[in-house]
Short mmCIF file of C-alpha atoms and ligand atoms in Angstrom, two decimals:
data_model
loop_
_atom_site.label_atom_id
_atom_site.label_comp_id
_atom_site.label_asym_id
_atom_site.label_seq_id
_atom_site.Cartn_x
_atom_site.Cartn_y
_atom_site.Cartn_z
CA MET A 1 29.84 -28.21 70.28
CA ASN A 2 28.58 -26.34 73.95
CA LYS A 3 26.97 -23.42 71.23
CA LEU A 4 24.31 -26.73 70.48
CA ARG A 5 22.90 -25.34 73.75
CA ASN A 6 21.09 -22.89 71.94
CA VAL A 7 19.03 -25.91 70.62
CA MET A 8 17.51 -26.00 74.65
CA ILE A 9 17.16 -23.06 74.97
CA VAL A 10 14.78 -21.98 72.01
CA VAL A 11 12.66 -24.62 73.92
CA GLY A 12 11.93 -23.34 77.10
CA LEU A 13 11.68 -20.36 75.86
CA ALA A 14 8.98 -21.36 73.42
CA SER A 15 7.33 -23.34 76.24
CA LEU A 16 8.07 -20.50 78.79
CA LEU A 17 6.24 -17.74 76.25
CA GLY A 18 3.18 -20.52 76.23
CA ILE A 19 4.26 -21.14 72.21
CA SER A 20 3.68 -24.42 71.11
CA PRO A 21 7.06 -24.62 68.58
CA VAL A 22 4.67 -27.89 67.41
CA PHE A 23 4.47 -27.84 63.39
CA ALA A 24 2.60 -24.20 64.66
CA GLY A 25 3.69 -23.38 60.82
CA GLY A 26 2.98 -26.30 59.38
CA GLN A 27 -0.15 -27.80 57.04
CA GLN A 28 -1.10 -29.67 60.31
CA GLU A 29 -0.67 -28.83 63.41
CA ILE A 30 0.36 -31.55 65.49
CA LYS A 31 -0.94 -31.16 69.53
CA LYS A 32 -0.79 -33.64 72.57
CA PRO A 33 -2.96 -36.84 72.02
CA ALA A 34 -5.95 -36.07 74.10
CA ALA A 35 -4.65 -38.74 76.98
CA ALA A 36 -1.86 -38.14 76.52
CA LYS A 37 0.71 -38.87 79.53
CA LYS A 38 4.15 -37.02 80.86
CA ALA A 39 7.12 -39.19 79.86
CA GLU A 40 5.74 -42.76 79.09
CA GLN A 41 8.34 -45.08 79.37
CA VAL A 42 9.46 -48.14 77.46
CA VAL A 43 9.68 -50.99 79.08
CA LEU A 44 12.66 -54.00 78.87
CA THR A 45 11.78 -56.99 79.07
CA ASN A 46 13.58 -60.55 78.66
CA ASN A 47 10.56 -61.57 75.30
CA VAL A 48 12.71 -62.72 72.98
CA PRO A 49 11.69 -60.33 69.84
CA LYS A 50 10.03 -62.18 66.80
CA GLY A 51 6.50 -60.58 64.64
CA ASP A 52 6.99 -57.27 62.43
CA LEU A 53 9.22 -54.45 62.79
CA GLU A 54 8.54 -51.86 60.37
CA ILE A 55 11.38 -49.10 60.41
CA PHE A 56 10.38 -45.92 58.63
CA SER A 57 13.27 -43.94 56.85
CA TRP A 58 13.59 -42.02 53.38
CA TRP A 59 16.64 -44.18 53.02
CA ALA A 60 15.53 -45.86 49.47
CA GLY A 61 17.38 -46.30 46.28
CA ASP A 62 21.08 -45.07 46.63
CA GLU A 63 20.57 -44.34 50.08
CA GLY A 64 19.97 -47.81 50.80
CA PRO A 65 23.24 -49.36 51.82
CA ALA A 66 23.99 -48.43 54.69
CA LEU A 67 20.78 -48.80 56.50
CA GLN A 68 20.89 -52.46 55.24
CA ALA A 69 24.08 -52.94 56.33
CA LEU A 70 22.53 -52.06 59.57
CA ILE A 71 19.10 -54.36 59.24
CA ASP A 72 21.42 -57.06 58.15
CA VAL A 73 23.72 -57.02 61.89
CA PHE A 74 19.70 -56.86 63.68
CA LYS A 75 18.32 -59.85 61.49
CA ALA A 76 21.17 -62.07 62.41
CA LYS A 77 20.94 -61.28 66.22
CA TYR A 78 17.00 -61.17 66.14
CA PRO A 79 15.93 -64.25 63.59
CA LYS A 80 12.23 -64.09 64.51
CA VAL A 81 11.75 -60.50 63.69
CA ASN A 82 10.12 -60.04 60.30
CA VAL A 83 11.81 -56.46 59.28
CA ILE A 84 10.13 -54.31 57.46
CA ASN A 85 12.46 -51.30 55.70
CA ALA A 86 9.59 -48.87 54.88
CA THR A 87 10.85 -46.18 53.08
CA VAL A 88 9.88 -42.58 50.83
CA THR A 89 12.03 -42.13 48.46
CA GLY A 90 13.39 -37.67 48.92
CA GLY A 91 16.21 -36.37 49.88
CA SER A 92 16.21 -34.89 53.41
CA GLY A 93 12.85 -36.87 54.43
CA VAL A 94 11.13 -33.90 52.76
CA ASN A 95 8.22 -36.96 51.24
CA ALA A 96 9.11 -39.03 54.14
CA LYS A 97 7.55 -37.23 57.31
CA ALA A 98 5.04 -36.29 55.66
CA VAL A 99 4.06 -39.05 55.37
CA LEU A 100 5.08 -39.62 58.83
CA LYS A 101 2.33 -36.68 60.22
CA THR A 102 0.02 -38.32 58.67
CA ARG A 103 0.77 -41.75 60.13
CA MET A 104 1.15 -40.45 63.79
CA LEU A 105 -1.78 -38.24 63.55
CA GLY A 106 -3.92 -41.26 61.88
CA GLY A 107 -2.06 -43.67 65.27
CA ASP A 108 -0.86 -45.63 63.03
CA PRO A 109 2.25 -45.20 63.46
CA PRO A 110 5.93 -47.99 62.33
CA GLU A 111 7.20 -49.58 65.67
CA SER A 112 10.92 -47.68 64.61
CA PHE A 113 11.62 -44.09 62.17
CA GLN A 114 13.89 -41.91 61.02
CA VAL A 115 14.10 -38.32 63.63
CA HIS A 116 17.05 -35.75 63.26
CA ALA A 117 18.62 -35.28 66.70
CA GLY A 118 17.89 -31.59 67.66
CA GLN A 119 14.93 -29.34 67.65
CA GLU A 120 13.35 -32.44 64.70
CA LEU A 121 12.63 -34.30 67.78
CA ILE A 122 12.67 -32.28 70.66
CA GLY A 123 10.41 -29.50 69.29
CA THR A 124 8.44 -31.40 67.13
CA TRP A 125 7.66 -35.03 68.57
CA VAL A 126 8.11 -34.86 72.00
CA THR A 127 6.96 -31.54 72.32
CA ALA A 128 4.03 -33.22 71.51
CA GLU A 129 4.25 -35.83 73.82
CA ARG A 130 4.44 -38.81 71.63
CA MET A 131 7.57 -40.25 71.88
CA LEU A 132 8.71 -43.01 74.36
CA ASP A 133 11.28 -42.19 76.92
CA LEU A 134 14.54 -44.42 76.69
CA THR A 135 16.21 -43.66 79.66
CA PRO A 136 15.95 -47.66 80.66
CA LEU A 137 17.95 -48.00 77.75
CA PHE A 138 19.78 -46.21 77.63
CA ASP A 139 20.54 -47.11 81.05
CA ARG A 140 21.36 -50.33 80.13
CA GLU A 141 23.85 -50.22 77.33
CA GLY A 142 25.57 -47.80 78.49
CA TRP A 143 25.02 -44.85 76.23
CA PHE A 144 24.87 -41.95 78.95
CA ASP A 145 28.86 -43.09 78.36
CA LEU A 146 29.16 -44.04 75.26
CA PHE A 147 28.02 -40.75 73.23
CA PRO A 148 29.39 -37.52 73.19
CA LYS A 149 27.36 -35.40 75.96
CA ASP A 150 26.68 -32.61 73.87
CA LEU A 151 24.47 -34.78 71.42
CA LEU A 152 23.01 -36.40 74.25
CA ASN A 153 21.50 -32.67 75.33
CA LEU A 154 19.97 -32.95 71.21
CA LEU A 155 18.45 -36.22 72.45
CA GLY A 156 17.05 -35.36 76.02
CA THR A 157 14.98 -33.11 77.86
CA ASP A 158 14.57 -32.79 81.61
CA LYS A 159 11.91 -35.55 80.96
CA GLY A 160 13.55 -38.11 79.43
CA ILE A 161 15.73 -39.14 76.58
CA TRP A 162 13.94 -39.72 73.10
CA SER A 163 16.14 -41.75 69.99
CA VAL A 164 19.28 -43.40 69.41
CA PRO A 165 21.58 -41.56 67.25
CA VAL A 166 22.95 -43.67 64.57
CA ASN A 167 25.43 -41.09 62.54
CA ILE A 168 27.23 -37.83 62.68
CA HIS A 169 26.63 -36.24 58.86
CA ARG A 170 28.75 -33.24 57.84
CA SER A 171 25.99 -30.92 56.49
CA ASN A 172 29.13 -27.41 55.44
CA VAL A 173 31.34 -29.79 52.10
CA MET A 174 31.70 -28.56 48.61
CA TRP A 175 32.41 -31.20 46.92
CA TYR A 176 34.85 -31.33 43.36
CA ILE A 177 36.85 -33.69 41.30
CA PRO A 178 40.73 -32.89 41.72
CA ALA A 179 41.70 -33.82 37.75
CA ASN A 180 38.12 -30.96 36.95
CA LEU A 181 39.83 -28.32 38.61
CA LYS A 182 43.51 -29.19 37.46
CA LYS A 183 42.21 -29.60 33.54
CA TRP A 184 40.57 -26.26 34.05
CA GLY A 185 43.47 -24.75 36.53
CA ILE A 186 41.25 -23.54 39.01
CA GLU A 187 41.95 -23.58 43.12
CA VAL A 188 38.87 -24.81 45.66
CA PRO A 189 37.36 -21.26 46.83
CA LYS A 190 37.79 -20.71 50.54
CA THR A 191 35.98 -17.81 50.73
CA TRP A 192 32.84 -16.77 48.94
CA ASP A 193 34.66 -13.78 47.81
CA GLU A 194 36.85 -16.77 45.72
CA PHE A 195 34.31 -18.13 44.55
CA LEU A 196 32.18 -15.22 43.33
CA THR A 197 35.86 -14.47 41.07
CA VAL A 198 36.10 -18.00 40.22
CA ALA A 199 32.83 -18.49 38.81
CA PRO A 200 32.23 -16.43 36.05
CA LYS A 201 35.94 -17.96 34.85
CA LEU A 202 34.12 -21.38 34.95
CA GLN A 203 31.04 -20.03 33.51
CA ALA A 204 32.76 -18.84 30.34
CA LYS A 205 33.89 -22.24 29.74
CA GLY A 206 30.52 -23.64 29.56
CA ILE A 207 30.93 -25.23 33.24
CA VAL A 208 28.26 -24.72 36.11
CA PRO A 209 30.40 -23.22 39.12
CA LEU A 210 28.17 -24.77 41.32
CA SER A 211 25.45 -27.66 41.03
CA LEU A 212 22.26 -27.50 42.96
CA ALA A 213 19.09 -29.37 43.11
CA THR A 214 15.40 -29.48 44.56
CA THR A 215 14.16 -26.87 46.84
CA TRP A 216 15.62 -28.42 50.01
CA THR A 217 19.18 -28.84 49.17
CA VAL A 218 18.42 -24.48 48.11
CA ASN A 219 17.60 -24.42 51.74
CA HIS A 220 21.19 -26.39 52.46
CA LEU A 221 23.37 -24.29 50.35
CA TRP A 222 21.61 -21.49 52.42
CA GLU A 223 22.92 -21.97 55.71
CA SER A 224 26.29 -22.74 54.68
CA VAL A 225 26.13 -19.64 53.08
CA ALA A 226 24.45 -18.93 56.11
CA LEU A 227 27.63 -19.89 58.13
CA GLY A 228 30.56 -18.15 55.68
CA VAL A 229 28.88 -14.52 55.94
CA LEU A 230 27.72 -14.34 59.75
CA GLY A 231 30.47 -16.62 60.90
CA ALA A 232 29.53 -18.85 63.71
CA ASP A 233 29.11 -17.06 66.93
CA ASP A 234 26.05 -14.46 64.78
CA TYR A 235 25.07 -18.17 63.37
CA ASP A 236 24.15 -19.44 66.53
CA ALA A 237 23.04 -16.56 67.64
CA LEU A 238 20.16 -15.95 65.62
CA TRP A 239 18.53 -19.63 66.24
CA ASP A 240 19.69 -18.76 70.15
CA GLY A 241 17.15 -15.65 68.92
CA ASP A 242 20.49 -12.80 69.93
CA ILE A 243 19.85 -11.93 66.27
CA ALA A 244 17.04 -10.31 64.57
CA TRP A 245 16.15 -11.80 61.10
CA THR A 246 16.07 -8.16 60.17
CA ASP A 247 19.86 -7.33 61.27
CA PRO A 248 21.78 -6.24 58.28
CA ARG A 249 24.15 -9.15 59.29
CA VAL A 250 21.07 -11.46 58.56
CA VAL A 251 19.45 -9.06 54.98
CA LYS A 252 23.91 -9.96 53.70
CA VAL A 253 23.29 -13.15 53.84
CA TRP A 254 20.61 -13.48 51.58
CA SER A 255 22.49 -10.67 49.36
CA THR A 256 25.19 -12.89 49.00
CA PHE A 257 22.89 -16.18 48.55
CA ASN A 258 21.39 -14.21 45.81
CA GLU A 259 24.75 -13.49 43.84
CA VAL A 260 25.90 -17.17 44.81
CA LEU A 261 22.70 -18.84 43.39
CA LYS A 262 23.45 -16.89 39.59
CA TYR A 263 26.35 -19.50 39.72
CA THR A 264 23.86 -22.43 39.72
CA ASN A 265 22.27 -25.00 36.90
CA ALA A 266 18.58 -23.31 35.85
CA ASP A 267 16.95 -26.92 35.74
CA ALA A 268 17.49 -26.83 39.78
CA ALA A 269 14.41 -27.45 40.61
CA SER A 270 14.34 -31.07 39.15
CA LEU A 271 17.05 -32.39 39.88
CA SER A 272 17.86 -35.19 43.06
CA TRP A 273 20.82 -34.65 45.29
CA GLN A 274 22.80 -37.37 43.16
CA GLN A 275 21.82 -36.14 40.05
CA ALA A 276 23.12 -32.48 41.55
CA THR A 277 26.55 -34.56 42.97
CA ASP A 278 26.46 -36.50 39.24
CA MET A 279 27.05 -32.92 37.48
CA VAL A 280 30.42 -32.49 39.41
CA VAL A 281 31.53 -36.37 38.74
CA HIS A 282 30.19 -36.17 35.09
CA GLY A 283 32.63 -32.44 34.89
CA GLN A 284 29.40 -30.86 33.63
CA ALA A 285 29.59 -28.45 37.04
CA ALA A 286 32.66 -27.09 39.06
CA PHE A 287 31.72 -27.69 43.33
CA ASN A 288 28.43 -28.99 44.56
CA ILE A 289 28.01 -28.11 48.59
CA MET A 290 26.02 -31.10 50.25
CA GLY A 291 25.76 -32.71 52.99
CA ASP A 292 29.20 -36.42 53.48
CA TRP A 293 25.94 -38.65 52.12
CA ALA A 294 27.35 -37.20 48.97
CA ALA A 295 30.44 -39.32 49.76
CA GLY A 296 28.91 -42.33 50.79
CA TYR A 297 27.13 -41.63 47.30
CA MET A 298 30.67 -41.34 45.99
CA SER A 299 32.30 -43.68 47.73
CA THR A 300 29.67 -47.22 48.04
CA THR A 301 27.50 -46.44 44.58
CA LEU A 302 30.04 -44.91 42.78
CA LYS A 303 32.98 -46.56 43.47
CA LEU A 304 35.09 -43.67 43.48
CA LYS A 305 38.41 -43.12 45.53
CA PRO A 306 38.24 -40.29 48.28
CA GLY A 307 41.25 -37.92 47.95
CA THR A 308 42.11 -39.00 44.43
CA GLU A 309 38.40 -39.68 42.14
CA PHE A 310 36.77 -37.21 44.76
CA GLY A 311 37.61 -35.04 47.20
CA TRP A 312 36.27 -31.99 49.91
CA ALA A 313 37.03 -28.70 51.44
CA PRO A 314 34.87 -26.68 54.13
CA SER A 315 32.55 -24.55 52.15
CA PRO A 316 34.07 -21.29 52.04
CA ASP A 317 34.86 -18.76 54.33
CA ALA A 318 33.78 -21.90 56.83
CA ASN A 319 36.68 -21.06 58.86
CA ALA A 320 36.91 -24.51 60.74
CA SER A 321 32.82 -24.14 61.38
CA PHE A 322 31.45 -27.62 61.21
CA ILE A 323 27.74 -28.00 60.07
CA PHE A 324 26.73 -30.91 62.48
CA LEU A 325 23.54 -33.50 61.86
CA ALA A 326 22.29 -36.37 63.46
CA ASP A 327 19.33 -38.98 62.00
CA SER A 328 18.20 -40.85 64.63
CA PHE A 329 15.81 -44.02 65.46
CA GLY A 330 13.09 -43.51 68.50
CA ILE A 331 9.74 -45.61 69.31
CA PRO A 332 6.25 -43.48 69.72
CA LYS A 333 4.10 -44.20 71.72
CA GLY A 334 1.42 -46.78 69.84
CA CYS A 335 4.22 -48.67 69.20
CA MET A 336 2.52 -52.25 68.19
CA ASN A 337 5.69 -54.54 69.03
CA PRO A 338 7.85 -52.61 71.42
CA ASP A 339 10.21 -55.77 71.95
CA ALA A 340 11.20 -55.46 69.11
CA ALA A 341 11.48 -51.84 68.55
CA VAL A 342 13.85 -52.08 71.46
CA ALA A 343 15.93 -54.41 69.57
CA TRP A 344 16.34 -52.41 67.15
CA LEU A 345 17.55 -49.53 69.08
CA SER A 346 19.50 -51.33 70.58
CA THR A 347 21.47 -52.60 67.74
CA CYS A 348 21.42 -49.03 65.73
CA GLY A 349 23.75 -47.41 68.73
CA SER A 350 25.59 -51.03 69.12
CA LYS A 351 29.04 -50.94 68.21
CA GLU A 352 28.72 -53.81 65.55
CA GLY A 353 25.79 -51.50 64.58
CA SER A 354 27.36 -48.19 64.13
CA ASP A 355 30.86 -49.24 62.59
CA ALA A 356 28.10 -51.35 59.76
CA PHE A 357 26.34 -48.29 58.67
CA ASN A 358 28.59 -45.13 58.94
CA PRO A 359 32.13 -46.80 56.80
CA LEU A 360 28.82 -46.80 53.77
CA LYS A 361 26.68 -43.80 54.98
CA GLY A 362 29.81 -40.95 54.81
CA SER A 363 29.02 -40.35 58.45
CA ILE A 364 31.08 -40.63 61.17
CA SER A 365 29.83 -42.47 64.28
CA PRO A 366 28.50 -40.93 67.23
CA ARG A 367 29.89 -43.40 69.81
CA LYS A 368 33.14 -42.69 71.20
CA ASP A 369 34.77 -45.85 70.85
CA THR A 370 34.19 -46.44 67.38
CA ASP A 371 37.14 -48.07 64.81
CA LEU A 372 37.98 -45.32 62.58
CA SER A 373 40.18 -47.57 60.67
CA LEU A 374 37.08 -48.78 59.00
CA TYR A 375 37.01 -46.27 57.83
CA ASN A 376 37.72 -44.30 54.54
CA VAL A 377 39.72 -40.94 54.56
CA TYR A 378 37.32 -39.04 53.62
CA SER A 379 35.54 -40.11 57.48
CA GLN A 380 38.82 -39.90 59.05
CA SER A 381 39.40 -36.77 57.96
CA ALA A 382 35.30 -35.75 59.74
CA ALA A 383 36.23 -37.51 62.65
CA ALA A 384 38.95 -34.87 62.74
CA ASP A 385 36.96 -31.93 62.44
CA PHE A 386 34.83 -33.14 64.67
CA GLN A 387 37.17 -33.05 66.93
CA ASN A 388 38.97 -29.79 66.58
CA ASP A 389 35.75 -27.91 64.39
CA ARG A 390 33.65 -25.39 66.32
CA ILE A 391 30.51 -27.61 65.86
CA VAL A 392 26.78 -25.53 64.98
CA GLY A 393 23.32 -26.97 63.61
CA SER A 394 21.77 -27.36 61.14
CA LEU A 395 18.73 -26.13 60.04
CA THR A 396 17.89 -28.01 56.92
CA HIS A 397 18.57 -31.05 58.92
CA GLY A 398 16.44 -31.22 62.36
CA VAL A 399 19.06 -29.35 64.52
CA VAL A 400 18.26 -25.38 65.56
CA ALA A 401 14.82 -25.07 64.20
CA ASN A 402 11.97 -27.09 64.40
CA GLU A 403 9.20 -28.64 61.58
CA GLY A 404 7.14 -25.79 61.51
CA PHE A 405 9.56 -23.09 61.39
CA MET A 406 11.19 -25.36 58.31
CA ASN A 407 8.21 -26.21 56.29
CA ASP A 408 8.15 -21.73 56.68
CA PHE A 409 11.47 -21.39 55.78
CA SER A 410 10.95 -23.40 52.28
CA THR A 411 7.66 -21.33 51.60
CA VAL A 412 9.65 -18.36 52.58
CA MET A 413 12.95 -20.29 50.07
CA GLU A 414 10.07 -20.20 47.40
CA MET A 415 9.20 -16.35 47.69
CA PHE A 416 12.64 -15.81 47.83
CA LEU A 417 13.65 -17.61 44.42
CA SER A 418 11.23 -16.13 42.28
CA GLY A 419 11.99 -12.24 43.64
CA ARG A 420 15.69 -12.46 45.15
CA ASP A 421 14.25 -9.78 47.30
CA ALA A 422 17.19 -9.88 50.57
CA GLN A 423 15.34 -7.75 52.49
CA LYS A 424 11.59 -9.11 52.11
CA ALA A 425 12.88 -12.46 52.61
CA ALA A 426 14.92 -11.35 55.62
CA ASN A 427 11.46 -9.65 57.01
CA ALA A 428 9.55 -12.75 56.30
CA CYS A 429 12.33 -15.22 58.06
CA GLN A 430 11.42 -12.72 61.40
CA ALA A 431 7.45 -12.87 61.32
CA ILE A 432 8.02 -16.51 61.12
CA ALA A 433 10.89 -16.99 63.79
CA ILE A 434 8.01 -15.41 65.87
CA GLN A 435 5.57 -17.77 64.63
CA ASN A 436 7.43 -20.39 65.47
CA GLY A 437 8.17 -19.48 69.55
CA MET A 438 11.96 -18.84 67.80
CA THR A 439 13.02 -15.39 69.68
CA LYS A 440 13.22 -13.88 72.77
C1 GAL B 501 19.53 -35.87 55.87
C2 GAL B 501 19.77 -36.97 56.65
C3 GAL B 501 20.87 -37.46 55.37
C4 GAL B 501 20.49 -37.94 54.70
C5 GAL B 501 20.14 -36.85 53.56
C6 GAL B 501 19.75 -36.98 52.40
O1 GAL B 501 18.14 -35.30 56.42
O2 GAL B 501 20.01 -36.53 57.75
O3 GAL B 501 21.45 -38.75 55.89
O4 GAL B 501 19.86 -39.53 54.39
O5 GAL B 501 19.47 -36.12 54.48
O6 GAL B 501 18.51 -37.45 52.24
#
């Protein structure tokens, strides 16, 4: 997990070079508010929280049950608060983040919003001085001892600590249905080479080897291919600026990715991530690579039993590496009801809240004192892997790159999908890495 230090190095470098990594490549640039004071701290009061509390996230529809369980814990404790569960549909926050940006820039922030630990938080909202420092709350709740140190490093800077983590998700998981693999006479591929060997056989049977959905899931698949092709050290080095995007090792990521894409469904762009999971569940596809919110979807929504009715394996060539991400909630400056927002955050970080939320979500609790007996066999295995594996950060879910880079990366991906030119994609990535302050 110490490799996650890279994230902090990237921030440091960007500021050393005088480059603002904040949405530099995005459509709308976020600047510091004119009168921004540094490190405005949250104020803890003894007031009984009441009034409206708008919680902004992308956990709508099938993604909603875990958040609802957390809100229920909150409501039981703070009955005077009127919770407005403001969700904007769209996996990985593709739509929600755009709406949030407009609201933040328009001076209409919600009381609290979902944001990924790492660069999405630090390199975006914290750099723009839009967040309240939560140090007094972390002190009061004892969270500096209860959350892992490396996770705290992704939530904090030398000026403060900026959000409260609610979970730990794994991005690089390959999902399948054991009975289907048995029926088709195939094993789970452990390497990308094995995948590329078995894929034509599946295709010959009319089965999609790897189901895929809308653009962000293509980026999501890319990071698992990148980890497999590069290995954890080089994967980290890429975010650290120690390997150029034009390096042959990185060009190979794109060419391998191109091979893998040949075995995905043609209608991917029109599908949600849940629909890509459904293709596996219904036997139209053999595998899907998705974060372990897919375990939450299959067990909580589809009521499938982990281990027997659905199976999982690390993405090919992962070699005991775990691509990590964490959802968190922070309080923006200008929040209209800070007492209620503080109460919400204190619920988010509590043992009770965490253990109500995570078993439904498919994630594990970020708290060191979680009760693992509440979790299913998938999550118990993820918790064990999180302890034992090499931990690296997710690109698609905000850990290793700021939103400027992410937005630009999506554009590069669209270009790649139409031209399939690995070298061109690598060159374009080098340009956007420079533009977004991510190179040395
Ligand atoms: C991720 C988020 C997960 C899940 C997923 C699909 O970015 O961290 O909690 O919501 O998107 O929407």
